[in-house]
Amino acid sequence: MKRLLGFLLVMVMLLLFVSLPASAEVTEIQFWTWRPEDAGFYDEIISQFEHANPDIKITQNPIKNTEYNTILSAALAGDSAPDVFMSRAYGGLQTFADSGYMLALDDLIPELMQFDEAKKMGARSITDGKMYGVPAVSQTMLCFYNTKVYAELGLNVPQTWQDFIANLEATKAAGYDALANGTKEGWCCEFLFGGGCSSLHGGVDFYNKVISGETTFLDPVFVNAVNEMLTLAPYMPVMYEGVAYTDMQASFINEMSAHFIGGSYEAGYFQAQNPDLDFDIFAVPGYTEADPAYVAVYADMNFSIAATSKNQEAAIKFVKFLATPEFGNQVVADLAMVSSVPGVDVSANPFIAKVLELQKNSTPYIFLVGFRYNQPTGSSLFQAAAQGLMTNTLTAEEVCKQVQEGIATYYEPFQK
């Protein structure tokens, strides 16, 4: 009897062992991002995805934005490319697509068919017309201001350029850094110009003319707008030439400065770092109230897959998740950014609603959108020259001449 019971027990155990499912094999993928400020947000997104897909594990690698391009380029060219990564738009994407580093997604992500065509421009190659990324967010260059400071000093949102300068004067006289902006990093000069001076050169009308070759960057209207950027220097922090991007953020967050010219992408970070910070936004105006007050806009970010990824099935699944309204709604709610995903209620966030209102007078962020497809890029030329302007080693005319001559080496409309 004991032998029979023992035999039966062994058989039951064997049957149980055979019937147990094999442990699911977990696929690990690398996901690179360029905003360490938003790492917590993406950790939460990853957690949601992993909960629904327990067979996939994602490791995020947040890299400082000013170092991201160099590190990513080296990784893609070598054997350490991430599976999924944030990619730049327009010319920034084109370089990697032309090099064969990115997977074409047209047939792999059918959700792309639903995206707005204008937003897809930043993820589409101008060489073969294929999509190499899923559009993520668009950004708007504008001016943040501290509403408590404005109330304290009895200031109103400026309606003209002179009103804006008067507000800078008033906040400086009250002991604040009128502008948080610095110029240690060249890209900060580009967004100072894009967010601060787009209303001074005619905005979208000038953009269309310069793209077609009807005018150039030597146009006196554009030269004047560049020169006006220099007139902002007295309202920037002491030794602004050494003020870095993170210094600018800290100054505005800690209410040491009254204004911050930059991108709409700052709002979520500002709120997270100082929930008591009261701020609003405006488009820096033109010379008269009749002039449109332009904000500069651009497609900012895509999600791409490395062509060499050994985990493409898992990578595609994750990128599809990043193309859903569920993800887009969280971008709006938690990051206060304008999501490019269709079906997202971008007006649900009051800040985003205000951004969209300002976008009714918008112009392309000129060098990023139009002149990053070849070397030297318009951005690299302007950034370096603008740093010279802000240190009084170059004039506005010399800045524009350097930009024009650099772009003319490859841009046919400038070679007439």
Coordinates of C-alpha atoms in Angstrom, one line a residue:
M1 CA 0.0 0.0 0.0
K2 CA 2.8 2.4 0.9
R3 CA 4.6 1.6 -2.3
L4 CA 1.4 2.3 -4.3
L5 CA 0.9 5.6 -2.5
G6 CA 4.5 6.5 -3.1
F7 CA 4.2 5.6 -6.8
L8 CA 1.0 7.7 -7.1
L9 CA 2.6 10.7 -5.4
V10 CA 5.6 10.6 -7.7
M11 CA 3.3 10.4 -10.7
V12 CA 1.2 13.4 -9.5
M13 CA 4.4 15.4 -9.1
L14 CA 5.6 14.4 -12.5
L15 CA 2.3 15.4 -14.1
L16 CA 2.4 18.7 -12.3
F17 CA 5.9 19.4 -13.4
V18 CA 5.1 18.6 -17.0
S19 CA 1.9 20.8 -17.0
L20 CA 3.7 23.8 -15.5
P21 CA 4.3 26.5 -18.2
A22 CA 7.9 27.3 -19.0
S23 CA 9.0 30.6 -17.6
A24 CA 8.4 33.3 -20.2
E25 CA 11.7 34.5 -21.8
V26 CA 12.2 38.2 -21.1
T27 CA 13.5 40.4 -23.9
E28 CA 15.5 43.4 -22.7
I29 CA 15.7 46.6 -24.7
Q30 CA 17.6 49.8 -24.3
F31 CA 15.7 53.2 -24.5
W32 CA 17.7 56.4 -24.7
T33 CA 16.2 59.8 -23.9
W34 CA 17.7 63.3 -23.9
R35 CA 15.9 65.1 -21.1
P36 CA 17.1 63.9 -17.7
E37 CA 14.4 66.3 -16.3
D38 CA 11.7 64.0 -17.6
A39 CA 13.3 60.7 -16.6
G40 CA 10.8 60.1 -13.9
F41 CA 7.9 60.5 -16.4
Y42 CA 9.4 57.9 -18.8
D43 CA 10.1 55.5 -15.9
E44 CA 6.4 55.6 -15.2
I45 CA 5.5 55.0 -18.9
I46 CA 8.0 52.1 -19.0
S47 CA 6.3 50.7 -15.8
Q48 CA 2.9 50.8 -17.5
F49 CA 4.2 49.1 -20.6
E50 CA 6.0 46.4 -18.7
H51 CA 2.9 45.7 -16.7
A52 CA 1.0 45.0 -19.9
N53 CA 4.0 43.2 -21.5
P54 CA 5.8 41.2 -18.8
D55 CA 7.9 39.5 -21.4
I56 CA 9.7 42.8 -22.2
K57 CA 12.0 44.8 -19.9
I58 CA 13.0 48.3 -20.8
T59 CA 16.1 50.1 -19.4
Q60 CA 16.0 53.9 -19.8
N61 CA 19.3 55.8 -20.3
P62 CA 18.6 59.6 -19.9
I63 CA 21.5 61.6 -21.4
K64 CA 22.1 65.4 -21.0
N65 CA 20.6 67.1 -24.1
T66 CA 23.8 69.0 -25.0
E67 CA 25.7 65.7 -25.1
Y68 CA 23.1 63.5 -26.6
N69 CA 23.8 63.9 -30.3
T70 CA 27.5 63.1 -29.9
I71 CA 26.9 60.0 -27.7
L72 CA 24.1 58.7 -29.9
S73 CA 26.0 59.2 -33.1
A74 CA 29.0 57.2 -31.8
A75 CA 26.7 54.4 -30.5
L76 CA 24.8 54.1 -33.8
A77 CA 28.1 54.1 -35.8
G78 CA 29.5 51.5 -33.4
D79 CA 28.1 48.3 -31.9
S80 CA 26.3 49.9 -28.9
A81 CA 23.2 51.4 -30.4
P82 CA 20.1 51.5 -28.2
D83 CA 17.1 49.6 -29.5
V84 CA 14.7 52.6 -29.2
F85 CA 15.8 56.2 -28.9
M86 CA 14.5 59.7 -29.1
S87 CA 15.6 61.2 -32.4
R88 CA 15.8 64.8 -33.6
A89 CA 13.6 66.1 -36.3
Y90 CA 14.1 67.4 -39.8
G91 CA 17.8 67.5 -40.7
G92 CA 18.8 65.9 -37.3
L93 CA 16.9 62.8 -38.3
Q94 CA 18.0 63.0 -42.0
T95 CA 21.6 62.5 -41.1
F96 CA 21.0 59.2 -39.3
A97 CA 18.5 58.0 -41.9
D98 CA 20.9 58.6 -44.8
S99 CA 23.6 56.7 -42.8
G100 CA 21.3 53.6 -42.6
Y101 CA 21.2 53.8 -38.8
M102 CA 17.4 53.9 -38.5
L103 CA 14.6 51.5 -39.3
A104 CA 12.0 52.7 -41.7
L105 CA 8.7 52.4 -39.9
D106 CA 6.0 52.9 -42.6
D107 CA 5.1 49.2 -42.8
L108 CA 5.9 48.4 -39.2
I109 CA 3.8 51.1 -37.4
P110 CA 0.5 51.4 -39.2
E111 CA -0.6 54.0 -36.7
L112 CA 1.6 56.5 -38.5
M113 CA -1.2 56.7 -41.2
Q114 CA -3.3 58.6 -38.7
F115 CA -0.7 61.3 -37.8
D116 CA -1.0 64.9 -39.1
E117 CA 1.1 65.4 -42.2
A118 CA 2.7 68.6 -40.9
K119 CA 3.8 66.8 -37.8
K120 CA 5.2 63.9 -39.9
M121 CA 7.5 66.2 -41.8
G122 CA 10.0 66.2 -38.9
A123 CA 10.2 62.4 -39.0
R124 CA 10.2 61.8 -42.8
S125 CA 13.4 61.5 -44.9
I126 CA 13.5 64.0 -47.8
T127 CA 15.8 61.5 -49.6
D128 CA 13.4 58.5 -49.9
G129 CA 10.2 59.8 -48.4
K130 CA 10.1 57.1 -45.7
M131 CA 9.2 57.6 -42.0
Y132 CA 12.0 56.9 -39.6
G133 CA 10.3 58.0 -36.4
V134 CA 7.0 58.3 -34.6
P135 CA 6.3 62.0 -34.0
A136 CA 6.2 62.7 -30.3
V137 CA 5.9 66.4 -29.5
S138 CA 6.0 69.8 -31.0
Q139 CA 7.5 72.8 -29.2
T140 CA 6.8 76.6 -29.2
M141 CA 9.4 79.2 -28.5
L142 CA 8.0 82.1 -26.4
C143 CA 8.4 84.0 -23.2
F144 CA 7.6 82.8 -19.6
Y145 CA 6.9 85.5 -17.0
N146 CA 6.5 85.4 -13.2
T147 CA 2.9 86.5 -12.6
K148 CA 3.5 87.4 -9.0
V149 CA 6.3 89.8 -10.0
Y150 CA 4.0 91.4 -12.6
A151 CA 1.3 91.8 -10.0
E152 CA 3.8 93.2 -7.5
L153 CA 5.0 95.8 -9.9
G154 CA 1.7 96.5 -11.6
L155 CA 2.9 95.3 -15.0
N156 CA 0.8 94.2 -18.0
V157 CA 1.6 91.7 -20.7
P158 CA 3.5 93.8 -23.3
Q159 CA 1.7 94.7 -26.6
T160 CA 4.7 96.1 -28.3
W161 CA 8.5 95.7 -28.3
Q162 CA 8.9 98.9 -26.3
D163 CA 6.4 97.6 -23.8
F164 CA 8.5 94.5 -23.4
I165 CA 11.7 96.5 -22.9
A166 CA 9.9 98.7 -20.4
N167 CA 8.8 95.6 -18.4
L168 CA 12.4 94.4 -18.5
E169 CA 13.5 97.8 -17.1
A170 CA 10.9 97.7 -14.4
T171 CA 11.8 94.2 -13.2
K172 CA 15.5 95.0 -13.3
A173 CA 15.0 98.2 -11.2
A174 CA 13.0 96.1 -8.7
G175 CA 16.1 93.9 -8.1
Y176 CA 15.3 90.9 -10.3
D177 CA 17.3 89.5 -13.2
A178 CA 14.9 90.8 -15.8
L179 CA 15.8 87.9 -18.1
A180 CA 17.1 84.5 -16.9
N181 CA 18.8 83.8 -20.2
G182 CA 22.5 83.3 -20.7
T183 CA 24.7 82.6 -23.7
K184 CA 27.3 80.1 -22.4
E185 CA 25.8 77.4 -24.8
G186 CA 25.2 78.3 -28.4
W187 CA 21.8 76.7 -28.7
C188 CA 20.6 79.0 -25.9
C189 CA 21.4 81.9 -28.3
E190 CA 19.3 80.3 -31.0
F191 CA 16.2 80.0 -28.8
L192 CA 16.7 83.5 -27.3
F193 CA 16.4 84.8 -30.9
G194 CA 13.6 82.4 -31.9
G195 CA 11.5 83.1 -28.8
G196 CA 12.4 86.8 -28.5
C197 CA 12.8 88.3 -31.9
S198 CA 10.6 86.4 -34.4
S199 CA 8.0 89.2 -34.4
L200 CA 10.7 91.7 -35.5
H201 CA 11.6 90.2 -38.9
G202 CA 8.2 89.4 -40.2
G203 CA 7.8 85.8 -39.0
V204 CA 6.3 83.3 -41.5
D205 CA 6.4 85.8 -44.4
F206 CA 10.2 86.2 -44.0
Y207 CA 10.6 82.5 -43.6
N208 CA 8.8 81.7 -46.9
K209 CA 10.8 84.4 -48.7
V210 CA 14.2 83.2 -47.4
I211 CA 13.3 79.5 -48.1
S212 CA 12.4 80.3 -51.7
G213 CA 15.5 82.5 -52.2
E214 CA 13.4 85.6 -52.7
T215 CA 15.4 87.2 -49.9
T216 CA 18.5 86.3 -47.8
F217 CA 19.7 86.6 -44.3
L218 CA 21.4 89.8 -45.3
D219 CA 17.9 91.4 -45.6
P220 CA 18.0 94.6 -43.5
V221 CA 14.9 93.5 -41.6
F222 CA 16.6 90.3 -40.5
V223 CA 19.8 92.1 -39.6
N224 CA 17.8 94.5 -37.5
A225 CA 16.1 91.7 -35.6
V226 CA 19.5 90.1 -34.8
N227 CA 20.7 93.4 -33.6
E228 CA 17.7 93.8 -31.3
M229 CA 18.8 90.5 -29.6
L230 CA 21.9 92.4 -28.4
T231 CA 19.7 95.1 -26.9
L232 CA 18.4 92.4 -24.4
A233 CA 21.9 92.0 -22.9
P234 CA 21.6 94.7 -20.2
Y235 CA 18.6 92.8 -18.8
M236 CA 20.3 89.4 -18.6
P237 CA 22.2 88.2 -15.5
V238 CA 25.6 89.6 -14.6
M239 CA 28.3 87.7 -16.6
Y240 CA 25.5 86.2 -18.7
E241 CA 28.2 84.9 -21.1
G242 CA 28.9 82.2 -18.4
V243 CA 25.3 81.4 -17.6
A244 CA 24.4 77.9 -18.7
Y245 CA 21.0 76.4 -19.6
T246 CA 20.6 74.8 -16.2
D247 CA 21.5 78.1 -14.5
M248 CA 18.7 79.8 -16.4
Q249 CA 16.2 77.2 -15.3
A250 CA 17.2 77.4 -11.7
S251 CA 17.0 81.2 -11.8
F252 CA 13.4 81.3 -13.0
I253 CA 12.3 78.3 -10.8
N254 CA 13.7 80.1 -7.7
E255 CA 12.0 83.4 -8.7
M256 CA 15.3 85.2 -9.0
S257 CA 14.4 86.3 -12.6
A258 CA 11.1 87.7 -13.9
H259 CA 11.3 86.4 -17.5
F260 CA 12.6 83.3 -19.3
I261 CA 12.7 83.2 -23.1
G262 CA 12.6 79.5 -24.2
G263 CA 10.5 76.6 -25.2
S264 CA 7.0 75.5 -24.1
Y265 CA 8.7 72.2 -22.9
E266 CA 9.9 74.0 -19.8
A267 CA 6.5 74.3 -18.2
G268 CA 6.2 70.8 -16.8
Y269 CA 9.7 71.0 -15.3
F270 CA 9.1 74.4 -13.8
Q271 CA 5.9 73.1 -12.1
A272 CA 7.6 70.0 -10.9
Q273 CA 10.5 71.8 -9.3
N274 CA 8.5 74.6 -7.7
P275 CA 4.7 73.9 -7.4
D276 CA 4.3 77.3 -5.9
L277 CA 5.8 79.1 -8.9
D278 CA 3.1 81.2 -10.6
F279 CA 3.9 81.8 -14.3
D280 CA 2.3 82.5 -17.6
I281 CA 3.4 83.0 -21.1
F282 CA 3.2 85.5 -24.0
A283 CA 4.5 85.9 -27.5
V284 CA 7.2 88.7 -27.5
P285 CA 5.5 91.4 -29.6
G286 CA 6.6 93.4 -32.6
Y287 CA 7.2 97.1 -32.9
T288 CA 3.5 98.0 -33.1
E289 CA 0.3 96.5 -31.8
A290 CA -0.7 95.9 -35.4
D291 CA 2.3 93.6 -36.0
P292 CA 1.5 89.9 -35.4
A293 CA 3.1 88.6 -32.2
Y294 CA 4.8 85.4 -33.5
V295 CA 5.9 82.3 -31.7
A296 CA 8.3 80.0 -33.4
V297 CA 7.2 76.4 -33.7
Y298 CA 8.9 73.1 -34.6
A299 CA 8.5 69.3 -34.4
D300 CA 10.8 68.5 -31.6
M301 CA 11.1 64.8 -31.1
N302 CA 10.5 61.4 -32.6
F303 CA 10.8 57.8 -31.3
S304 CA 13.0 55.7 -33.6
I305 CA 14.4 52.2 -33.8
A306 CA 18.0 51.3 -34.5
A307 CA 18.4 49.4 -37.7
T308 CA 20.9 47.1 -35.9
S309 CA 18.6 46.3 -33.0
K310 CA 18.5 42.6 -32.3
N311 CA 15.2 43.0 -30.5
Q312 CA 13.1 44.6 -33.2
E313 CA 9.9 42.8 -32.4
A314 CA 10.0 44.1 -28.8
A315 CA 11.1 47.6 -29.9
I316 CA 8.3 47.9 -32.4
K317 CA 5.8 46.9 -29.7
F318 CA 7.1 49.6 -27.4
V319 CA 7.1 52.3 -30.1
K320 CA 3.6 51.4 -31.0
F321 CA 2.7 52.0 -27.4
L322 CA 4.3 55.4 -27.7
A323 CA 2.0 56.2 -30.6
T324 CA -1.2 55.7 -28.6
P325 CA -3.6 58.4 -27.3
E326 CA -3.0 57.0 -23.8
F327 CA 0.7 58.0 -24.0
G328 CA -0.1 61.3 -25.7
N329 CA -2.6 62.3 -23.0
Q330 CA 0.0 61.7 -20.3
V331 CA 2.5 63.9 -22.2
V332 CA -0.1 66.7 -22.1
A333 CA -1.1 66.1 -18.4
D334 CA 2.3 65.4 -16.9
L335 CA 4.9 67.1 -19.1
A336 CA 2.6 70.0 -20.2
M337 CA 3.8 69.5 -23.8
V338 CA 1.9 69.5 -27.1
S339 CA 1.6 65.8 -28.1
S340 CA 1.8 64.9 -31.8
V341 CA -0.3 61.8 -31.3
P342 CA -3.7 61.9 -33.0
G343 CA -6.8 61.6 -30.8
V344 CA -5.2 63.4 -27.8
D345 CA -7.1 66.1 -26.0
V346 CA -4.4 68.7 -26.0
S347 CA -6.7 71.4 -24.7
A348 CA -7.3 69.5 -21.4
N349 CA -4.2 71.3 -19.9
P350 CA -4.8 75.1 -19.5
F351 CA -1.1 75.8 -20.3
I352 CA -1.3 73.8 -23.5
A353 CA -4.6 75.6 -24.4
K354 CA -2.7 78.9 -24.0
V355 CA 0.2 77.6 -26.2
L356 CA -2.3 76.6 -28.9
E357 CA -3.9 80.0 -28.7
L358 CA -0.5 81.7 -29.3
Q359 CA 0.2 79.3 -32.2
K360 CA -2.5 81.0 -34.2
N361 CA 0.4 83.4 -35.1
S362 CA 3.2 81.0 -35.6
T363 CA 6.3 80.9 -37.7
P364 CA 8.7 78.0 -38.3
Y365 CA 11.7 78.0 -35.9
I366 CA 13.8 79.2 -38.8
F367 CA 17.2 77.5 -38.6
L368 CA 16.1 74.2 -37.1
V369 CA 13.2 73.7 -39.5
G370 CA 14.6 75.0 -42.7
F371 CA 18.4 74.7 -42.6
R372 CA 19.6 71.6 -40.7
Y373 CA 19.7 69.2 -43.7
N374 CA 23.3 70.0 -44.8
Q375 CA 26.6 71.1 -43.2
P376 CA 27.3 73.6 -41.9
T377 CA 23.7 73.8 -40.6
G378 CA 22.0 77.1 -40.2
S379 CA 21.7 76.4 -36.5
S380 CA 25.5 75.8 -36.0
L381 CA 26.3 78.9 -38.0
F382 CA 23.9 81.1 -36.1
Q383 CA 24.7 79.7 -32.7
A384 CA 28.4 80.3 -33.0
A385 CA 28.0 83.8 -34.6
A386 CA 25.3 84.8 -32.1
Q387 CA 27.7 84.1 -29.2
G388 CA 30.1 86.5 -30.9
L389 CA 27.3 89.1 -31.1
M390 CA 26.5 88.7 -27.4
T391 CA 30.1 89.2 -26.4
N392 CA 30.4 92.2 -28.8
T393 CA 33.0 90.6 -30.9
L394 CA 30.7 90.5 -34.0
T395 CA 28.2 92.9 -35.3
A396 CA 24.7 91.9 -36.4
E397 CA 25.8 92.4 -40.0
E398 CA 28.8 90.1 -39.5
V399 CA 26.6 87.5 -37.9
C400 CA 24.2 87.5 -40.8
K401 CA 27.0 87.5 -43.3
Q402 CA 28.5 84.4 -41.7
V403 CA 25.2 82.6 -41.7
Q404 CA 24.4 83.6 -45.3
E405 CA 27.8 82.6 -46.7
G406 CA 27.8 79.3 -44.8
I407 CA 24.4 78.2 -46.0
A408 CA 25.0 79.4 -49.6
T409 CA 27.8 76.8 -50.0
Y410 CA 25.1 74.2 -50.5
Y411 CA 21.7 75.9 -50.7
E412 CA 20.8 76.4 -54.3
P413 CA 18.3 79.2 -53.9
F414 CA 21.1 81.3 -52.4
Q415 CA 23.4 80.5 -55.4
K416 CA 21.5 82.4 -58.0

